XYZ file of N, CA and C in Angstrom:
528
model
N -21.011 12.530 -25.433
C -20.565 11.281 -25.773
C -19.071 11.248 -26.313
N -18.295 10.403 -25.961
C -16.922 10.485 -26.510
C -16.742 9.302 -27.504
N -15.699 9.375 -28.194
C -15.365 8.390 -29.367
C -14.121 7.871 -29.299
N -13.842 6.565 -29.259
C -12.598 6.001 -29.534
C -12.838 5.101 -30.900
N -11.883 5.370 -31.869
C -12.077 4.735 -33.170
C -10.796 4.557 -33.809
N -10.749 4.032 -35.137
C -9.578 3.594 -35.794
C -8.676 4.736 -36.269
N -9.131 5.920 -35.997
C -8.161 7.135 -36.436
C -8.207 7.675 -37.757
N -9.015 7.084 -38.709
C -9.141 7.621 -40.141
C -9.895 8.827 -40.210
N -9.738 9.656 -41.124
C -10.443 10.885 -41.511
C -11.329 10.598 -42.599
N -11.366 9.457 -43.333
C -12.131 9.098 -44.460
C -13.405 8.376 -44.163
N -14.308 8.345 -45.034
C -15.473 7.316 -45.030
C -16.479 7.781 -43.678
N -17.172 6.767 -43.414
C -18.298 6.983 -42.351
C -17.627 7.225 -41.041
N -16.574 6.685 -40.653
C -15.992 7.031 -39.273
C -15.354 8.377 -39.242
N -14.808 8.784 -40.465
C -14.313 10.229 -40.419
C -15.464 11.164 -40.277
N -16.660 10.921 -40.788
C -17.646 11.716 -40.540
C -18.237 11.719 -39.084
N -18.168 10.619 -38.548
C -18.741 10.320 -37.138
C -17.687 11.166 -36.293
N -16.443 10.916 -36.463
C -15.475 11.624 -35.570
C -15.553 13.091 -35.592
N -15.715 13.747 -36.797
C -16.166 14.960 -36.847
C -17.396 15.602 -36.143
N -18.419 14.711 -36.185
C -19.786 14.980 -35.624
C -19.553 14.944 -34.061
N -18.862 14.058 -33.548
C -18.599 14.010 -32.057
C -17.728 15.114 -31.626
N -16.785 15.393 -32.408
C -15.861 16.494 -32.018
C -16.619 17.918 -32.024
N -17.406 18.056 -33.142
C -18.173 19.282 -33.155
C -19.170 19.414 -31.929
N -19.692 18.174 -31.569
C -20.651 18.225 -30.497
C -20.004 18.200 -29.068
N -18.735 18.467 -29.059
C -18.125 18.646 -27.757
C -17.500 17.329 -27.157
N -17.592 16.336 -27.805
C -17.162 15.052 -27.237
C -15.685 14.930 -27.489
N -14.964 14.268 -26.679
C -13.515 13.852 -26.921
C -13.458 12.828 -28.008
N -12.541 12.993 -28.845
C -12.283 11.936 -29.951
C -10.846 11.458 -29.818
N -10.739 10.026 -29.794
C -9.420 9.458 -29.693
C -9.322 8.495 -30.824
N -8.403 8.855 -31.952
C -8.290 7.905 -32.984
C -6.991 7.108 -32.782
N -7.026 5.839 -33.039
C -5.774 4.985 -32.904
C -5.608 4.237 -34.118
N -4.422 4.565 -34.784
C -4.087 4.178 -36.088
C -2.802 3.547 -36.299
N -2.525 2.398 -36.965
C -1.219 1.840 -37.203
C -0.480 2.781 -38.166
N 0.757 2.839 -38.050
C 1.590 3.708 -38.804
C 1.375 3.466 -40.250
N 1.254 2.067 -40.632
C 1.202 1.679 -42.014
C -0.015 2.091 -42.699
N -1.198 2.604 -42.003
C -2.416 2.832 -42.533
C -2.556 4.426 -42.557
N -1.539 5.181 -42.080
C -1.829 6.536 -42.008
C -2.029 7.140 -43.400
N -1.347 6.837 -44.409
C -1.316 7.567 -45.697
C -2.709 7.023 -46.359
N -3.204 5.879 -46.066
C -4.522 5.366 -46.579
C -5.746 5.901 -46.044
N -5.684 5.964 -44.634
C -7.060 6.179 -43.895
C -6.908 7.670 -43.413
N -5.895 8.453 -43.549
C -5.907 9.874 -43.155
C -5.590 10.713 -44.343
N -6.619 11.391 -44.819
C -6.545 12.367 -45.801
C -7.109 13.763 -45.314
N -6.207 14.889 -45.230
C -6.753 16.085 -44.780
C -6.611 16.106 -43.260
N -7.456 16.907 -42.598
C -7.378 17.131 -41.150
C -8.068 15.993 -40.309
N -7.453 15.762 -39.326
C -7.979 14.796 -38.278
C -8.488 15.642 -37.141
N -9.378 15.077 -36.347
C -10.023 15.874 -35.237
C -9.679 14.948 -33.821
N -9.638 15.786 -32.845
C -9.324 15.079 -31.461
C -7.803 14.708 -31.439
N -7.634 13.709 -30.629
C -6.135 12.952 -30.446
C -6.029 11.992 -31.277
N -4.902 11.738 -32.040
C -4.605 10.695 -32.820
C -3.293 10.086 -32.344
N -3.364 8.714 -31.885
C -2.180 7.961 -31.432
C -1.823 6.880 -32.640
N -0.527 7.011 -32.837
C -0.022 6.077 -33.863
C 0.587 4.822 -33.070
N 0.229 3.743 -33.614
C 0.596 2.389 -33.030
C 1.434 1.588 -34.072
N 1.949 0.475 -33.626
C 2.850 -0.343 -34.433
C 1.971 -1.096 -35.484
N 0.926 -1.725 -35.071
C 0.181 -2.576 -35.934
C -1.321 -2.762 -35.560
N -2.040 -3.517 -36.251
C -3.436 -3.731 -36.104
C -3.734 -4.382 -34.709
N -2.922 -5.285 -34.301
C -3.217 -5.854 -32.925
C -3.110 -4.834 -31.899
N -2.133 -4.023 -31.957
C -1.905 -3.046 -30.877
C -3.044 -2.022 -30.991
N -3.546 -1.676 -32.199
C -4.664 -0.770 -32.436
C -5.902 -1.262 -31.850
N -6.335 -2.517 -32.027
C -7.618 -3.009 -31.315
C -7.300 -3.259 -29.842
N -6.192 -3.668 -29.386
C -6.000 -3.644 -28.035
C -6.173 -2.224 -27.245
N -5.484 -1.345 -27.989
C -5.662 0.135 -27.448
C -6.972 0.623 -27.469
N -7.740 0.366 -28.642
C -9.158 0.860 -28.645
C -9.988 0.108 -27.561
N -9.776 -1.095 -27.370
C -10.590 -1.833 -26.466
C -10.196 -1.342 -25.011
N -8.892 -0.995 -24.698
C -8.693 -0.576 -23.496
C -9.137 0.931 -23.102
N -9.383 1.633 -24.051
C -9.901 2.965 -23.888
C -11.432 3.049 -24.046
N -12.018 2.084 -24.431
C -13.435 2.026 -24.734
C -14.419 1.552 -23.529
N -15.544 2.143 -23.434
C -16.551 1.668 -22.453
C -17.548 0.771 -23.053
N -17.658 0.801 -24.440
C -18.486 0.021 -25.097
C -18.065 -0.062 -26.565
N -18.732 -1.013 -27.409
C -18.252 -1.131 -28.857
C -19.601 -1.120 -29.619
N -19.411 -0.283 -30.675
C -20.611 -0.092 -31.661
C -20.122 -0.323 -32.911
N -20.731 -1.218 -33.703
C -20.283 -1.411 -35.197
C -21.443 -0.736 -36.049
N -21.006 0.120 -36.913
C -21.850 0.800 -37.859
C -21.831 -0.078 -39.124
N -22.660 0.114 -40.118
C -22.457 -0.749 -41.252
C -21.116 -0.499 -41.887
N -20.478 -1.667 -42.338
C -19.075 -1.608 -42.733
C -18.725 -2.844 -43.494
N -17.430 -2.962 -43.697
C -16.880 -4.181 -44.541
C -16.204 -5.236 -43.633
N -15.297 -5.721 -44.313
C -14.466 -6.908 -43.698
C -13.792 -6.411 -42.424
N -13.158 -5.289 -42.291
C -12.528 -4.651 -41.051
C -13.509 -4.597 -39.970
N -14.675 -4.099 -40.289
C -15.688 -3.899 -39.213
C -16.165 -5.190 -38.748
N -16.361 -6.151 -39.589
C -16.783 -7.486 -39.120
C -15.733 -8.141 -38.330
N -14.455 -8.058 -38.722
C -13.358 -8.773 -38.116
C -13.362 -8.133 -36.667
N -13.378 -6.776 -36.478
C -13.284 -6.045 -35.201
C -14.532 -6.438 -34.367
N -15.613 -6.480 -34.935
C -16.985 -6.786 -34.195
C -16.834 -8.198 -33.757
N -16.498 -9.057 -34.503
C -16.445 -10.594 -33.975
C -15.326 -10.735 -32.987
N -14.270 -10.065 -33.122
C -13.204 -10.213 -32.087
C -13.662 -9.774 -30.855
N -14.380 -8.522 -30.672
C -14.884 -8.081 -29.412
C -15.990 -8.951 -28.816
N -16.958 -9.615 -29.811
C -17.861 -10.549 -29.257
C -17.144 -11.696 -28.783
N -16.115 -12.176 -29.329
C -15.341 -13.317 -28.870
C -14.736 -13.080 -27.644
N -14.139 -11.959 -27.427
C -13.532 -11.553 -26.063
C -14.445 -11.581 -25.066
N -15.714 -11.181 -25.329
C -16.844 -11.173 -24.287
C -17.098 -12.655 -24.056
N -17.363 -13.417 -25.031
C -17.644 -14.833 -24.815
C -16.413 -15.511 -24.040
N -15.378 -15.164 -24.196
C -14.118 -15.739 -23.346
C -13.999 -15.190 -21.987
N -14.650 -14.025 -21.718
C -14.575 -13.357 -20.466
C -13.442 -12.361 -20.425
N -12.949 -12.071 -21.528
C -11.788 -10.921 -21.526
C -12.327 -9.559 -21.222
N -13.491 -9.302 -21.581
C -14.095 -8.068 -21.222
C -15.667 -8.288 -20.979
N -16.249 -7.329 -20.268
C -17.772 -7.499 -20.128
C -18.419 -6.171 -20.536
N -17.757 -5.538 -21.560
C -18.312 -4.213 -22.108
C -19.401 -4.516 -22.987
N -20.399 -3.696 -23.078
C -21.529 -3.894 -24.026
C -21.010 -3.766 -25.577
N -21.630 -4.603 -26.371
C -21.191 -4.534 -27.685
C -22.639 -4.384 -28.573
N -22.617 -3.473 -29.552
C -23.904 -3.123 -30.208
C -23.675 -3.118 -31.701
N -24.654 -3.468 -32.422
C -24.774 -3.288 -33.901
C -25.832 -2.270 -34.286
N -25.412 -1.245 -35.093
C -26.335 -0.272 -35.514
C -26.857 -0.886 -36.909
N -27.963 -1.423 -36.784
C -28.619 -2.208 -37.855
C -29.350 -1.216 -38.827
N -28.754 -0.344 -39.368
C -29.409 0.786 -40.272
C -30.116 0.022 -41.446
N -31.366 0.206 -41.707
C -32.058 -0.384 -42.862
C -31.940 -1.837 -43.015
N -31.663 -2.462 -41.891
C -31.595 -3.983 -41.905
C -30.222 -4.442 -42.513
N -29.276 -3.647 -42.375
C -27.932 -3.941 -42.879
C -27.424 -5.232 -42.442
N -27.667 -5.432 -41.056
C -27.056 -6.596 -40.446
C -28.018 -7.805 -40.136
N -29.074 -7.774 -40.933
C -30.050 -8.738 -40.709
C -29.549 -10.162 -41.174
N -28.813 -10.271 -42.247
C -28.246 -11.460 -42.633
C -27.277 -12.044 -41.596
N -26.272 -11.156 -41.044
C -25.475 -11.489 -39.978
C -26.178 -12.072 -38.859
N -27.333 -11.358 -38.336
C -27.989 -11.749 -37.180
C -28.737 -13.149 -37.437
N -29.337 -13.401 -38.683
C -29.836 -14.694 -39.099
C -28.692 -15.812 -39.064
N -27.548 -15.534 -39.399
C -26.371 -16.410 -39.313
C -26.025 -16.815 -37.969
N -26.059 -15.763 -37.158
C -25.853 -16.123 -35.679
C -26.908 -16.891 -34.995
N -28.216 -16.446 -35.412
C -29.335 -17.299 -34.917
C -29.257 -18.699 -35.372
N -28.760 -18.993 -36.599
C -28.729 -20.296 -37.088
C -27.532 -21.031 -36.369
N -26.379 -20.329 -35.986
C -25.309 -20.885 -35.341
C -25.914 -21.346 -33.854
N -26.669 -20.501 -33.361
C -27.239 -20.955 -32.068
C -28.047 -22.146 -32.199
N -28.960 -22.181 -33.124
C -29.851 -23.400 -33.499
C -29.095 -24.597 -33.629
N -27.985 -24.518 -34.365
C -27.194 -25.731 -34.793
C -26.179 -26.018 -33.641
N -26.208 -25.371 -32.626
C -25.323 -25.714 -31.238
C -23.860 -25.074 -31.349
N -23.551 -24.212 -32.275
C -22.353 -23.661 -32.382
C -22.133 -22.514 -31.374
N -23.207 -21.883 -31.082
C -23.080 -20.796 -30.056
C -24.195 -21.121 -28.970
N -23.843 -20.912 -27.721
C -24.778 -21.311 -26.588
C -25.849 -20.268 -26.697
N -27.153 -20.713 -26.482
C -28.125 -19.734 -26.442
C -27.933 -18.530 -25.537
N -27.406 -18.637 -24.351
C -27.350 -17.518 -23.503
C -26.205 -16.522 -24.019
N -25.241 -17.039 -24.870
C -24.262 -16.171 -25.384
C -24.746 -15.541 -26.694
N -25.959 -15.699 -27.196
C -26.563 -15.087 -28.291
C -26.789 -13.594 -27.899
N -26.949 -13.272 -26.438
C -27.137 -12.052 -26.124
C -25.920 -11.237 -25.488
N -24.702 -11.582 -26.017
C -23.467 -11.029 -25.662
C -23.526 -9.519 -26.371
N -24.247 -9.431 -27.379
C -24.309 -8.146 -28.078
C -25.781 -7.706 -28.337
N -25.983 -6.491 -28.649
C -27.386 -6.001 -28.864
C -27.401 -5.345 -30.142
N -28.623 -5.298 -30.864
C -28.668 -4.543 -31.991
C -30.010 -3.662 -31.959
N -29.862 -2.582 -32.833
C -31.109 -1.675 -32.778
C -30.983 -0.972 -34.283
N -32.170 -0.541 -34.783
C -32.164 0.173 -36.144
C -31.767 1.643 -35.944
N -31.859 2.222 -34.823
C -31.506 3.601 -34.571
C -30.443 3.724 -33.665
N -29.661 4.791 -33.698
C -28.643 5.105 -32.822
C -29.333 5.350 -31.365
N -30.284 6.049 -31.255
C -30.989 6.384 -29.916
C -31.268 5.026 -29.268
N -32.022 4.154 -30.021
C -32.444 2.929 -29.382
C -31.228 2.060 -29.059
N -30.181 2.066 -29.863
C -29.000 1.277 -29.545
C -28.312 1.759 -28.289
N -28.157 3.275 -28.204
C -27.481 3.609 -26.949
C -28.249 3.201 -25.805
N -29.580 3.343 -25.894
C -30.443 2.955 -24.693
C -30.168 1.356 -24.354
N -30.047 0.642 -25.441
C -29.878 -0.852 -25.109
C -28.435 -1.065 -24.587
N -27.486 -0.309 -25.013
C -26.124 -0.487 -24.476
C -26.066 0.020 -23.006
N -26.815 1.060 -22.623
C -26.848 1.613 -21.316
C -27.617 0.464 -20.337
N -28.427 -0.222 -20.913
C -29.272 -1.249 -20.056
C -28.545 -2.563 -20.143
N -27.625 -2.779 -20.853
C -26.886 -4.066 -21.040
C -26.304 -4.611 -19.667
N -26.538 -5.876 -19.573
C -26.042 -6.708 -18.428
C -25.154 -7.815 -18.933
N -23.883 -7.748 -18.596
C -22.941 -8.710 -19.173
C -23.439 -10.094 -19.064
N -23.162 -11.083 -20.014
C -23.514 -12.458 -20.035
C -22.297 -13.214 -19.429
N -22.488 -13.758 -18.222
C -21.255 -14.559 -17.510
C -21.527 -16.064 -17.536
N -22.557 -16.589 -18.110
C -22.752 -17.965 -18.075
C -21.870 -18.591 -19.116
N -21.076 -19.634 -18.666
C -20.106 -20.255 -19.552
C -18.868 -19.577 -20.008
N -18.526 -18.417 -19.348
C -17.296 -17.718 -19.647
C -16.252 -17.747 -18.555
N -15.052 -17.581 -18.841
C -13.979 -17.521 -17.907
C -13.940 -16.155 -17.308
N -13.968 -16.067 -15.987
C -14.036 -14.740 -15.386
C -12.945 -13.804 -15.757
N -13.327 -12.477 -15.924
C -12.410 -11.604 -16.251
C -11.237 -11.504 -15.537
N -11.221 -11.469 -14.229
C -10.033 -11.389 -13.280
C -9.037 -12.579 -13.498
N -9.685 -13.736 -13.898
C -8.795 -14.960 -14.067
C -7.952 -14.602 -15.398
N -8.619 -13.918 -16.384
C -7.867 -13.759 -17.670
C -6.806 -12.825 -17.424
N -7.067 -11.795 -16.606
C -6.126 -10.738 -16.309
C -4.843 -11.222 -15.460
N -5.092 -12.223 -14.583
C -4.042 -12.801 -13.795
C -3.243 -13.605 -14.805
N -3.950 -14.527 -15.585
C -3.185 -15.335 -16.569
C -2.260 -14.443 -17.439
N -2.868 -13.359 -18.087
C -2.032 -12.496 -18.768
C -0.765 -11.932 -18.175
N -0.953 -11.456 -16.902
C 0.165 -10.959 -16.152
C 1.278 -12.037 -15.971
N 0.765 -13.279 -15.690
C 1.712 -14.378 -15.612
C 2.347 -14.793 -16.807
N 1.616 -14.850 -17.959
C 2.181 -15.000 -19.383
C 3.237 -13.977 -19.793
N 2.853 -12.831 -19.489
C 3.801 -11.674 -19.791
C 5.036 -11.649 -18.957
N 4.916 -12.093 -17.721
C 6.068 -12.296 -16.898
C 7.057 -13.274 -17.360
N 6.409 -14.420 -17.742
C 7.077 -15.526 -18.325
C 7.924 -15.162 -19.708
N 7.216 -14.422 -20.527
C 7.729 -13.896 -21.856
C 8.975 -12.970 -21.455
N 8.773 -12.059 -20.592
C 9.891 -11.146 -20.256
C 11.138 -11.861 -19.716
N 10.851 -12.981 -18.899
C 11.959 -13.725 -18.361
C 12.753 -14.509 -19.597
N 11.919 -14.989 -20.429
C 12.586 -15.649 -21.611
C 13.261 -14.713 -22.455
N 12.737 -13.550 -22.750
C 13.567 -12.651 -23.475
C 14.772 -12.098 -22.813
N 14.784 -11.990 -21.431
C 15.938 -11.665 -20.669
C 17.011 -12.587 -20.785
N 16.702 -13.789 -21.049
C 17.870 -14.922 -21.027
C 18.618 -14.761 -22.066
């Protein structure tokens, strides 16, 4: 198994990157230049790509990933998790998204999402945009079995065409 992650050598993801690398997997870390001194201490493993900012980091991570997995984490993890769920809801990607719910860490978040469905803020079919499991083995199996939710989302191809058109317009404006 390969890993695309935020590029740091500290904390849980630093340990995960080392384990994947030791296991023979390819590791790609993508980190904004401004975070290098905070998130990299000591030796990194695999390839590390430095990018300009957090937006570019997330876009590059998404581009190189086949799936997204959130381990227990803080604000950054939640922000990145909710963004890839939203991208799936909007049809920007159809890659599987998973929560590793170790010792019930994400139970409150899952309850919140269920309440948002019950209260009509999230469509019931979109509740299944992501999967969760208490163990890595079970989560990987669910990610492998994942079937994208396409009900009520804009088709991915349409997003890509609109992005190309938008980028062309921006380039034309800049050229003026």
